[in-house]
């Protein structure tokens, strides 16, 4: 099952902390590695073609047409928490990837006239009193193109214009740190974490003739203050929407506001998806057929996240005896997978073994339980801590495992999957590159690391996770099919609360605030048919969603 990641500052391990580094200037080692990656990839692709697995999803050689929508994403870099500016910029660039192409750079490197080159500009003020270039402030006031300003340092903009209040119709006052647990957007109350103590900007004055309040923050005493406003071409969010984001919170409002900025003519459309998770050689074929029959009867396309080799290296579930089972050794499971394909199922490649060696990574070394492309451990507080990529040469390892997995499928007569999902949603930057090179399309939540945008040393001790309410092309260049609504989990684990069917249906209702969004779930077949039936019926009862296959996204 995926370990749902948000912000988690894990410690590095010896083999993960020394992962391949990105630097502003290519070193000789990096040049050698680039040549090696190219050579390995070429050999792999030639081999795949020779056995009929093809490269249908490999990037085209011809240049793609220039995107019609572009956005400049500017971020802070100074101070103790400067690295978080780059993280927030990656999350923003990813969302922009639904509409077009983002260019991200530190705000300190802004040059006069930069805004004119893009459809819109988004600045994330994550560092209090980050020094902002005068040219950036002047262009923010002068441009007629959309500008979005998030959170801090708005005082520098207003101070640069003595007539700001008269011209724009509003003026900030101070950060309000009252208890605020929801944000009202488009008539829907979205959650805001009670752990979020960062404050939301309040206002000295707002002229309703010039300013539209897009969303209201609702204090716990019932009073309100604007959460997001728009005056002309300028949009201001009074807090960082990425802090403590969850599947049901005000991050959804920000994701929808981007349509106003980048694609205001977008029509209302709501799609739902379901992915059957952690299917492998040890799965119950009768159960798989039963679920496929039900979903087919309800006209619900689905996907099947499948790993091809089951490993229990220490006999955790086999009375102390190590066990390894391939798809070739389970013809009934293979037959069930092929049957599922006839009922609208799409096979997704979900790692090869969904575990790593004989190590507890972090649980017991067993397929489906552990990470395959990332090291992790469970700490004394029962939280999963992310330690870093498996190896220094994680690109080559990822290519090898992916290729072996494709061969496993081919040997049982199943076409190579065209979509990838990382086990437990975790990989290093080089693993993501391998997936991009071999698939070009992923179906998961993802991790992003400081240093990646700036082409500096990647810091794997600080990562940030993101889910998407719609499909995007992320900063790794991969088309990401969203999974944004989570999964049925009847018992709490690792400090994650239990998630029941009503919770999942409520997430679908809240995601209706996103005008062209998804309610995308995954479900473990070992929970049986009944919870899945309840979920499908619950989503259908909302009367707004159309179930779709991942290949249509």
Coordinates of C-alpha atoms in Angstrom, one line a residue:
X1 CA 0.0 0.0 0.0
X2 CA 1.3 3.5 -0.5
X3 CA 2.6 5.3 2.5
X4 CA 1.0 8.7 2.0
X5 CA 3.7 11.3 2.4
X6 CA 3.4 14.9 3.2
X7 CA 6.3 16.9 4.8
X8 CA 8.6 14.5 6.6
X9 CA 12.2 15.4 7.4
X10 CA 13.8 11.9 7.8
X11 CA 17.4 11.2 8.5
X12 CA 19.7 9.9 5.8
X13 CA 21.2 6.4 5.7
X14 CA 24.7 5.5 4.6
X15 CA 23.5 4.0 1.3
X16 CA 20.7 6.5 0.7
X17 CA 22.3 9.8 1.8
X18 CA 25.0 9.7 -0.8
X19 CA 22.6 9.6 -3.7
X20 CA 23.8 11.0 -7.0
X21 CA 24.1 14.7 -6.8
X22 CA 23.0 17.4 -9.2
X23 CA 25.4 20.4 -9.5
X24 CA 25.3 23.6 -11.5
X25 CA 28.5 22.6 -13.4
X26 CA 28.8 19.1 -14.8
X27 CA 31.6 17.1 -13.2
X28 CA 33.5 14.4 -15.0
X29 CA 31.7 11.8 -13.0
X30 CA 28.4 13.2 -14.0
X31 CA 29.3 13.2 -17.7
X32 CA 30.4 9.6 -17.4
X33 CA 27.1 8.7 -15.6
X34 CA 25.1 10.5 -18.3
X35 CA 26.8 8.5 -21.0
X36 CA 26.3 5.3 -19.0
X37 CA 22.6 6.0 -18.5
X38 CA 22.2 6.7 -22.2
X39 CA 24.0 3.5 -23.1
X40 CA 22.0 1.4 -20.7
X41 CA 18.7 2.9 -21.8
X42 CA 19.5 2.3 -25.4
X43 CA 20.4 -1.4 -24.7
X44 CA 17.3 -1.8 -22.7
X45 CA 15.0 -0.3 -25.3
X46 CA 16.6 -2.4 -28.1
X47 CA 16.0 -5.5 -26.0
X48 CA 12.4 -4.6 -25.3
X49 CA 11.7 -4.0 -29.0
X50 CA 13.3 -7.3 -29.9
X51 CA 10.8 -9.2 -27.7
X52 CA 7.8 -7.2 -28.7
X53 CA 7.5 -5.0 -25.5
X54 CA 8.1 -1.9 -27.6
X55 CA 8.7 1.7 -26.6
X56 CA 5.2 3.1 -27.3
X57 CA 5.4 5.4 -24.3
X58 CA 8.9 6.6 -24.9
X59 CA 9.2 10.4 -25.5
X60 CA 8.9 11.4 -29.2
X61 CA 12.1 12.5 -30.9
X62 CA 10.5 15.6 -32.5
X63 CA 10.1 18.7 -30.5
X64 CA 6.8 19.3 -28.8
X65 CA 4.8 22.4 -29.7
X66 CA 5.3 25.4 -27.4
X67 CA 2.7 25.5 -24.7
X68 CA 0.0 28.1 -25.1
X69 CA 0.0 28.8 -21.3
X70 CA 3.2 29.6 -19.4
X71 CA 3.8 30.7 -15.9
X72 CA 6.8 32.3 -14.1
X73 CA 7.0 30.8 -10.6
X74 CA 9.2 32.9 -8.2
X75 CA 10.3 31.7 -4.8
X76 CA 12.3 32.7 -1.7
X77 CA 15.7 31.2 -0.8
X78 CA 17.1 33.0 2.2
X79 CA 17.2 32.2 5.9
X80 CA 17.0 28.9 7.8
X81 CA 13.9 27.8 5.9
X82 CA 15.0 29.0 2.5
X83 CA 15.0 25.4 1.1
X84 CA 11.2 25.3 1.6
X85 CA 10.8 28.1 -1.0
X86 CA 12.2 25.8 -3.6
X87 CA 9.9 23.0 -2.4
X88 CA 6.8 25.2 -2.7
X89 CA 7.9 26.3 -6.1
X90 CA 8.1 22.7 -7.3
X91 CA 4.5 22.1 -5.9
X92 CA 3.3 25.2 -7.7
X93 CA 5.1 24.3 -11.0
X94 CA 3.5 20.9 -10.8
X95 CA 0.0 22.4 -10.6
X96 CA 0.8 24.8 -13.4
X97 CA 1.7 21.6 -15.4
X98 CA -2.0 20.9 -15.7
X99 CA -2.4 24.0 -17.8
X100 CA 0.9 24.5 -19.6
X101 CA 4.6 25.0 -18.7
X102 CA 6.1 26.6 -15.6
X103 CA 9.5 28.3 -15.4
X104 CA 10.7 28.5 -11.8
X105 CA 13.6 30.6 -10.4
X106 CA 14.5 32.5 -7.2
X107 CA 12.8 35.8 -6.9
X108 CA 16.2 37.3 -6.2
X109 CA 17.1 36.6 -9.9
X110 CA 14.1 38.4 -11.3
X111 CA 15.0 40.8 -14.1
X112 CA 12.9 43.7 -15.2
X113 CA 10.5 42.7 -17.9
X114 CA 10.5 39.0 -17.0
X115 CA 6.7 39.0 -16.4
X116 CA 6.0 40.1 -20.0
X117 CA 7.4 36.7 -21.3
X118 CA 4.7 34.6 -19.5
X119 CA 1.0 34.2 -19.4
X120 CA 1.0 34.8 -15.6
X121 CA 3.4 35.1 -12.6
X122 CA 3.1 33.4 -9.3
X123 CA 5.2 34.4 -6.3
X124 CA 5.3 32.3 -3.1
X125 CA 6.4 34.4 -0.1
X126 CA 7.6 31.7 2.3
X127 CA 10.4 33.6 4.0
X128 CA 9.4 36.6 6.1
X129 CA 11.1 39.8 4.8
X130 CA 12.8 38.1 1.9
X131 CA 14.6 41.0 0.0
X132 CA 12.5 41.5 -3.1
X133 CA 14.0 43.2 -6.2
X134 CA 12.6 46.7 -7.0
X135 CA 12.1 45.6 -10.6
X136 CA 9.9 42.7 -9.4
X137 CA 7.8 45.1 -7.3
X138 CA 7.5 47.6 -10.1
X139 CA 6.5 45.0 -12.7
X140 CA 3.9 43.4 -10.3
X141 CA 2.1 46.8 -10.1
X142 CA 2.5 47.7 -13.8
X143 CA 1.7 44.5 -15.6
X144 CA -1.8 43.8 -17.0
X145 CA -1.1 40.0 -17.0
X146 CA -2.3 37.9 -14.0
X147 CA -0.2 38.0 -10.9
X148 CA -0.7 35.7 -7.9
X149 CA 1.0 36.6 -4.6
X150 CA 1.0 34.0 -1.9
X151 CA 1.4 34.8 1.8
X152 CA 4.4 36.9 3.1
X153 CA 6.1 40.1 2.0
X154 CA 3.0 41.8 0.6
X155 CA 4.1 44.8 2.7
X156 CA 7.0 45.3 0.5
X157 CA 4.7 45.7 -2.5
X158 CA 2.3 48.1 -0.8
X159 CA 5.2 50.2 0.5
X160 CA 6.5 50.6 -3.0
X161 CA 3.3 52.4 -4.1
X162 CA 2.0 55.3 -1.9
X163 CA -1.4 55.1 -3.7
X164 CA -1.8 51.3 -3.4
X165 CA -5.0 51.5 -1.3
X166 CA -6.6 54.0 -3.6
X167 CA -5.5 52.2 -6.8
X168 CA -6.1 48.6 -5.8
X169 CA -8.9 48.9 -3.2
X170 CA -7.4 46.9 -0.4
X171 CA -4.7 47.0 2.3
X172 CA -3.4 44.3 4.6
X173 CA -3.3 44.7 8.4
X174 CA -1.6 41.7 10.2
X175 CA -1.5 38.0 10.4
X176 CA -4.5 36.6 12.3
X177 CA -3.4 33.6 14.4
X178 CA -6.9 32.9 15.8
X179 CA -7.9 29.2 15.7
X180 CA -9.2 28.6 12.2
X181 CA -10.2 25.1 11.1
X182 CA -12.0 25.7 7.8
X183 CA -12.1 27.8 4.7
X184 CA -15.3 28.5 2.8
X185 CA -15.0 28.3 -0.9
X186 CA -17.8 28.3 -3.5
X187 CA -20.3 27.4 -0.8
X188 CA -18.2 24.5 0.5
X189 CA -16.4 24.3 3.8
X190 CA -12.9 22.9 3.3
X191 CA -10.8 21.7 6.2
X192 CA -7.8 23.6 7.6
X193 CA -5.5 21.7 10.0
X194 CA -5.6 22.8 13.7
X195 CA -1.9 22.3 13.7
X196 CA -1.5 25.2 11.3
X197 CA -0.5 28.1 13.5
X198 CA 1.1 30.2 10.8
X199 CA -1.7 32.8 10.7
X200 CA -3.8 34.2 7.8
X201 CA -3.5 37.8 6.6
X202 CA -6.2 40.1 7.8
X203 CA -7.1 43.4 6.2
X204 CA -7.2 47.1 7.2
X205 CA -9.6 47.9 4.3
X206 CA -11.3 46.2 1.4
X207 CA -13.3 48.1 -1.2
X208 CA -16.0 45.7 -2.5
X209 CA -16.3 47.8 -5.7
X210 CA -12.7 46.9 -6.6
X211 CA -12.1 43.6 -4.7
X212 CA -13.7 40.2 -5.0
X213 CA -13.3 37.9 -2.0
X214 CA -12.7 34.4 -3.5
X215 CA -12.7 32.5 -0.2
X216 CA -13.3 33.1 3.5
X217 CA -11.3 31.7 6.4
X218 CA -13.8 30.8 9.2
X219 CA -12.6 31.2 12.8
X220 CA -13.7 28.7 15.3
X221 CA -16.0 31.3 16.8
X222 CA -17.8 31.6 13.5
X223 CA -16.5 34.9 12.4
X224 CA -14.7 35.2 9.1
X225 CA -11.9 37.0 7.3
X226 CA -10.9 36.8 3.6
X227 CA -8.6 33.9 2.7
X228 CA -8.1 34.9 -0.9
X229 CA -9.0 38.1 -2.8
X230 CA -8.7 39.4 -6.3
X231 CA -8.4 43.0 -7.5
X232 CA -8.2 43.3 -11.3
X233 CA -5.4 41.1 -12.5
X234 CA -3.9 40.7 -9.0
X235 CA -4.8 37.7 -6.7
X236 CA -3.6 37.5 -3.2
X237 CA -3.7 34.4 -0.9
X238 CA -3.3 35.3 2.8
X239 CA -1.6 32.0 3.7
X240 CA 0.5 29.3 2.2
X241 CA -1.9 26.7 0.9
X242 CA 0.7 23.9 1.0
X243 CA 1.2 23.9 4.7
X244 CA -0.5 20.9 6.3
X245 CA -2.4 20.1 3.1
X246 CA -4.7 17.1 3.1
X247 CA -7.2 15.4 0.8
X248 CA -10.1 17.6 2.1
X249 CA -8.6 20.9 2.9
X250 CA -8.3 24.4 1.4
X251 CA -5.5 23.3 -0.9
X252 CA -8.4 22.4 -3.2
X253 CA -9.5 26.0 -3.3
X254 CA -6.0 27.1 -4.4
X255 CA -6.0 24.3 -7.1
X256 CA -9.2 25.7 -8.5
X257 CA -8.3 29.4 -8.3
X258 CA -5.5 28.5 -10.7
X259 CA -8.2 28.0 -13.4
X260 CA -9.2 31.6 -13.0
X261 CA -5.6 32.6 -13.5
X262 CA -4.5 30.3 -16.3
X263 CA -7.7 28.8 -17.9
X264 CA -10.8 30.8 -17.0
X265 CA -12.9 29.3 -19.8
X266 CA -12.5 25.8 -18.5
X267 CA -15.8 23.9 -18.4
X268 CA -17.1 22.0 -15.4
X269 CA -16.1 18.3 -15.5
X270 CA -15.7 15.8 -12.7
X271 CA -14.1 12.4 -13.2
X272 CA -13.6 9.4 -10.8
X273 CA -11.1 6.6 -10.9
X274 CA -10.4 3.4 -8.9
X275 CA -7.2 1.5 -8.7
X276 CA -6.9 -2.0 -7.2
X277 CA -3.7 -2.0 -5.2
X278 CA -0.9 -4.4 -4.4
X279 CA -1.9 -7.2 -6.6
X280 CA 0.7 -9.8 -7.0
X281 CA 1.4 -13.6 -7.5
X282 CA 0.0 -14.3 -4.0
X283 CA -3.3 -12.6 -4.7
X284 CA -6.6 -14.5 -4.6
X285 CA -7.7 -15.0 -8.2
X286 CA -11.3 -15.7 -7.3
X287 CA -11.4 -12.4 -5.4
X288 CA -9.9 -10.5 -8.3
X289 CA -12.5 -12.0 -10.7
X290 CA -15.4 -11.1 -8.3
X291 CA -14.3 -7.5 -8.1
X292 CA -13.8 -7.2 -11.8
X293 CA -17.3 -8.6 -12.4
X294 CA -18.8 -6.1 -10.0
X295 CA -17.0 -3.0 -11.5
X296 CA -17.9 -4.1 -15.0
X297 CA -21.5 -4.4 -14.0
X298 CA -21.4 -0.8 -12.7
X299 CA -19.6 0.4 -15.9
X300 CA -16.6 1.4 -13.8
X301 CA -13.3 1.1 -15.6
X302 CA -10.4 0.3 -13.2
X303 CA -6.7 -0.3 -13.0
X304 CA -4.7 -3.0 -11.3
X305 CA -1.5 -2.0 -9.7
X306 CA 0.6 -5.2 -10.1
X307 CA 4.0 -6.4 -9.0
X308 CA 5.3 -9.5 -10.7
X309 CA 7.4 -11.3 -8.0
X310 CA 6.2 -12.0 -4.5
X311 CA 9.1 -12.2 -1.9
X312 CA 8.9 -13.1 1.8
X313 CA 12.6 -13.3 2.4
X314 CA 12.4 -14.2 6.1
X315 CA 9.3 -16.3 6.1
X316 CA 7.3 -13.7 8.0
X317 CA 4.0 -15.1 6.6
X318 CA 5.3 -18.6 5.9
X319 CA 6.2 -20.1 9.2
X320 CA 9.8 -18.9 9.1
X321 CA 10.5 -20.3 5.6
X322 CA 11.6 -17.9 2.9
X323 CA 9.3 -17.8 -0.1
X324 CA 9.6 -16.3 -3.6
X325 CA 6.7 -16.7 -6.1
X326 CA 6.7 -15.3 -9.7
X327 CA 3.7 -14.8 -11.9
X328 CA 4.8 -17.8 -14.0
X329 CA 4.3 -20.0 -10.9
X330 CA 0.7 -18.7 -10.4
X331 CA -1.2 -19.4 -13.7
X332 CA -4.6 -18.8 -12.0
X333 CA -3.5 -15.3 -11.0
X334 CA -2.3 -14.6 -14.5
X335 CA -5.6 -15.9 -15.9
X336 CA -7.4 -13.6 -13.4
X337 CA -5.4 -10.6 -14.6
X338 CA -6.2 -11.3 -18.2
X339 CA -9.9 -11.7 -17.3
X340 CA -9.8 -8.3 -15.5
X341 CA -8.4 -6.8 -18.7
X342 CA -11.5 -8.0 -20.6
X343 CA -13.7 -6.4 -17.9
X344 CA -12.2 -2.9 -18.3
X345 CA -9.1 -3.3 -16.2
X346 CA -5.7 -1.7 -17.0
X347 CA -2.6 -3.3 -15.7
X348 CA -0.3 -0.8 -14.0
X349 CA 3.3 -1.8 -13.2
X350 CA 3.7 -1.3 -9.4
X351 CA 7.4 -2.1 -8.9
X352 CA 8.8 -5.6 -9.4
X353 CA 8.9 -7.0 -5.8
X354 CA 7.5 -4.1 -3.8
X355 CA 10.2 -4.7 -1.2
X356 CA 14.0 -4.5 -0.8
X357 CA 16.2 -7.5 -0.2
X358 CA 16.0 -9.1 3.3
X359 CA 15.7 -5.8 5.1
X360 CA 12.8 -4.5 7.1
X361 CA 12.1 -1.5 4.9
X362 CA 10.4 -0.4 7.0
X363 CA 8.3 -3.4 8.2
X364 CA 9.2 -7.0 7.4
X365 CA 10.8 -7.3 3.9
X366 CA 7.6 -8.8 2.4
X367 CA 6.2 -7.7 -1.0
X368 CA 3.4 -5.3 -0.7
X369 CA 4.4 -4.2 2.8
X370 CA 7.8 -2.6 2.1
X371 CA 9.4 0.1 -0.1
X372 CA 11.3 -1.0 -3.1
X373 CA 13.0 2.2 -4.4
X374 CA 13.5 4.1 -1.1
X375 CA 14.9 3.3 2.4
X376 CA 12.7 3.9 5.4
X377 CA 12.3 3.0 9.0
X378 CA 9.7 3.2 11.7
X379 CA 10.8 5.5 14.6
X380 CA 10.1 5.3 18.3
X381 CA 6.9 7.3 17.8
X382 CA 5.5 4.8 15.3
X383 CA 6.0 7.1 12.3
X384 CA 7.5 6.1 9.0
X385 CA 10.7 8.1 8.4
X386 CA 12.0 8.4 4.8
X387 CA 15.8 7.8 4.7
X388 CA 16.8 8.2 1.1
X389 CA 17.2 6.4 -2.3
X390 CA 18.3 2.7 -2.2
X391 CA 21.6 3.2 -3.9
X392 CA 24.0 5.8 -5.4
X393 CA 23.3 4.5 -8.9
X394 CA 19.6 4.4 -8.5
X395 CA 18.9 5.2 -12.1
X396 CA 20.6 2.0 -13.3
X397 CA 18.9 0.0 -10.6
X398 CA 15.5 1.4 -11.5
X399 CA 15.9 0.7 -15.2
X400 CA 17.0 -2.9 -14.4
X401 CA 14.1 -3.6 -12.1
X402 CA 11.5 -2.0 -14.4
X403 CA 12.9 -4.0 -17.3
X404 CA 12.9 -7.3 -15.4
X405 CA 9.3 -6.6 -14.4
X406 CA 8.3 -6.0 -18.0
X407 CA 10.0 -9.3 -18.9
X408 CA 8.0 -11.0 -16.1
X409 CA 4.8 -9.8 -17.7
X410 CA 5.8 -10.7 -21.2
X411 CA 6.7 -14.3 -20.1
X412 CA 3.1 -14.8 -19.0
X413 CA 1.5 -13.2 -22.1
X414 CA 0.6 -9.9 -20.6
X415 CA 1.6 -6.8 -22.6
X416 CA 4.1 -4.5 -20.9
X417 CA 2.2 -2.0 -18.8
X418 CA 2.3 1.6 -20.1
X419 CA 1.8 3.3 -16.7
X420 CA 4.0 3.1 -13.6
X421 CA 3.3 3.5 -9.9
X422 CA 6.0 3.6 -7.3
X423 CA 5.6 1.2 -4.4
X424 CA 4.6 3.3 -1.4
X425 CA 4.8 6.4 -3.7
X426 CA 8.5 6.8 -3.0
X427 CA 11.6 7.1 -5.3
X428 CA 14.7 9.3 -5.6
X429 CA 15.2 11.9 -8.3
X430 CA 17.1 9.4 -10.5
X431 CA 14.3 6.8 -10.0
X432 CA 11.8 9.4 -11.3
X433 CA 14.1 10.0 -14.3
X434 CA 14.1 6.3 -15.1
X435 CA 10.3 6.2 -15.0
X436 CA 10.1 9.3 -17.2
X437 CA 12.5 7.7 -19.7
X438 CA 10.8 4.3 -19.8
X439 CA 7.1 5.3 -19.4
X440 CA 6.6 9.0 -19.5
X441 CA 3.4 8.5 -17.4
X442 CA 3.0 7.8 -13.7
X443 CA -0.1 7.2 -11.5
X444 CA 0.8 8.1 -8.0
X445 CA 1.7 10.8 -5.5
X446 CA 5.3 12.0 -5.6
X447 CA 8.3 13.2 -3.6
X448 CA 10.2 16.4 -4.4
X449 CA 13.6 17.4 -3.0
X450 CA 15.5 20.7 -2.3
X451 CA 18.3 21.2 -4.8
X452 CA 16.5 19.7 -7.8
X453 CA 15.2 23.0 -9.3
X454 CA 18.5 24.8 -8.8
X455 CA 20.5 21.9 -10.0
X456 CA 22.4 21.7 -6.7
X457 CA 23.2 18.9 -4.4
X458 CA 19.9 17.1 -3.7
X459 CA 19.0 17.0 0.0
X460 CA 17.2 13.8 0.6
X461 CA 16.8 14.5 4.3
X462 CA 14.1 17.1 3.4
X463 CA 11.4 16.1 1.1
X464 CA 7.8 17.2 0.4
X465 CA 5.0 15.1 -1.0
X466 CA 2.2 16.2 -3.2
X467 CA -1.1 14.8 -4.5
X468 CA -2.9 16.3 -7.4
X469 CA -6.6 17.0 -7.9
X470 CA -6.1 16.9 -11.6
X471 CA -3.6 15.5 -14.1
X472 CA -0.3 17.4 -14.4
X473 CA 3.1 17.3 -16.0
X474 CA 5.4 17.6 -13.0
X475 CA 8.9 19.0 -12.6
X476 CA 10.4 15.6 -13.5
X477 CA 8.7 15.9 -16.9
X478 CA 6.3 13.1 -16.3
X479 CA 2.5 13.0 -17.0
X480 CA 1.0 12.2 -13.6
X481 CA -2.4 10.7 -13.4
X482 CA -3.9 11.8 -10.1
X483 CA -4.6 9.8 -7.0
X484 CA -6.0 12.4 -4.7
X485 CA -8.7 10.8 -2.5
X486 CA -6.9 8.1 -0.7
X487 CA -8.0 4.6 0.3
X488 CA -10.2 2.5 2.5
X489 CA -8.2 1.8 5.7
X490 CA -10.4 0.4 8.6
X491 CA -7.7 0.6 11.2
X492 CA -5.3 3.4 12.2
X493 CA -1.6 2.8 11.5
X494 CA 1.7 4.7 11.8
X495 CA -0.1 7.7 13.2
X496 CA -2.5 7.8 10.2
X497 CA -6.2 7.6 11.3
X498 CA -8.6 5.0 10.0
X499 CA -10.3 6.0 6.8
X500 CA -13.8 4.6 6.2
X501 CA -16.1 4.7 3.2
X502 CA -18.0 7.8 4.4
X503 CA -14.7 9.7 4.7
X504 CA -13.8 8.7 1.1
X505 CA -17.2 9.8 -0.3
X506 CA -16.9 13.1 1.6
X507 CA -13.5 13.7 -0.1
X508 CA -15.3 13.3 -3.5
X509 CA -17.9 15.8 -2.5
X510 CA -15.3 18.4 -1.4
X511 CA -13.3 17.8 -4.6
X512 CA -16.3 19.1 -6.6
X513 CA -15.0 22.5 -5.8
X514 CA -12.3 21.9 -8.4
X515 CA -14.0 22.6 -11.7
X516 CA -12.1 20.1 -13.7
X517 CA -10.9 17.7 -11.1
X518 CA -10.9 14.1 -9.9
X519 CA -12.0 11.8 -7.1
X520 CA -9.3 9.2 -7.6
X521 CA -9.0 6.3 -5.1
X522 CA -7.1 3.0 -4.6
X523 CA -8.4 -0.1 -2.9
X524 CA -6.9 -3.3 -1.6
X525 CA -8.8 -6.3 -2.9
X526 CA -8.1 -8.3 0.3
X527 CA -10.7 -6.1 2.1
X528 CA -13.4 -7.9 0.0
X529 CA -16.1 -6.6 -2.1
X530 CA -18.5 -4.8 0.3
X531 CA -16.5 -1.7 1.1
X532 CA -15.8 -1.2 -2.6
X533 CA -19.5 -1.5 -3.4
X534 CA -20.2 1.1 -0.8
X535 CA -17.6 3.4 -2.2
X536 CA -18.8 3.2 -5.8
X537 CA -22.4 3.7 -4.7
X538 CA -21.5 6.6 -2.5
X539 CA -19.6 8.4 -5.3
X540 CA -22.4 7.7 -7.8
X541 CA -24.9 9.1 -5.3
X542 CA -23.3 12.6 -5.7
X543 CA -24.6 12.6 -9.3
X544 CA -21.6 14.5 -10.6
X545 CA -18.8 12.0 -11.4
X546 CA -18.0 10.0 -14.5
X547 CA -15.8 6.9 -13.9
X548 CA -12.9 6.8 -16.4
X549 CA -9.9 4.6 -17.1
X550 CA -6.3 6.0 -16.5
X551 CA -5.5 5.6 -20.2
X552 CA -8.1 8.3 -21.0
X553 CA -6.4 10.9 -18.9

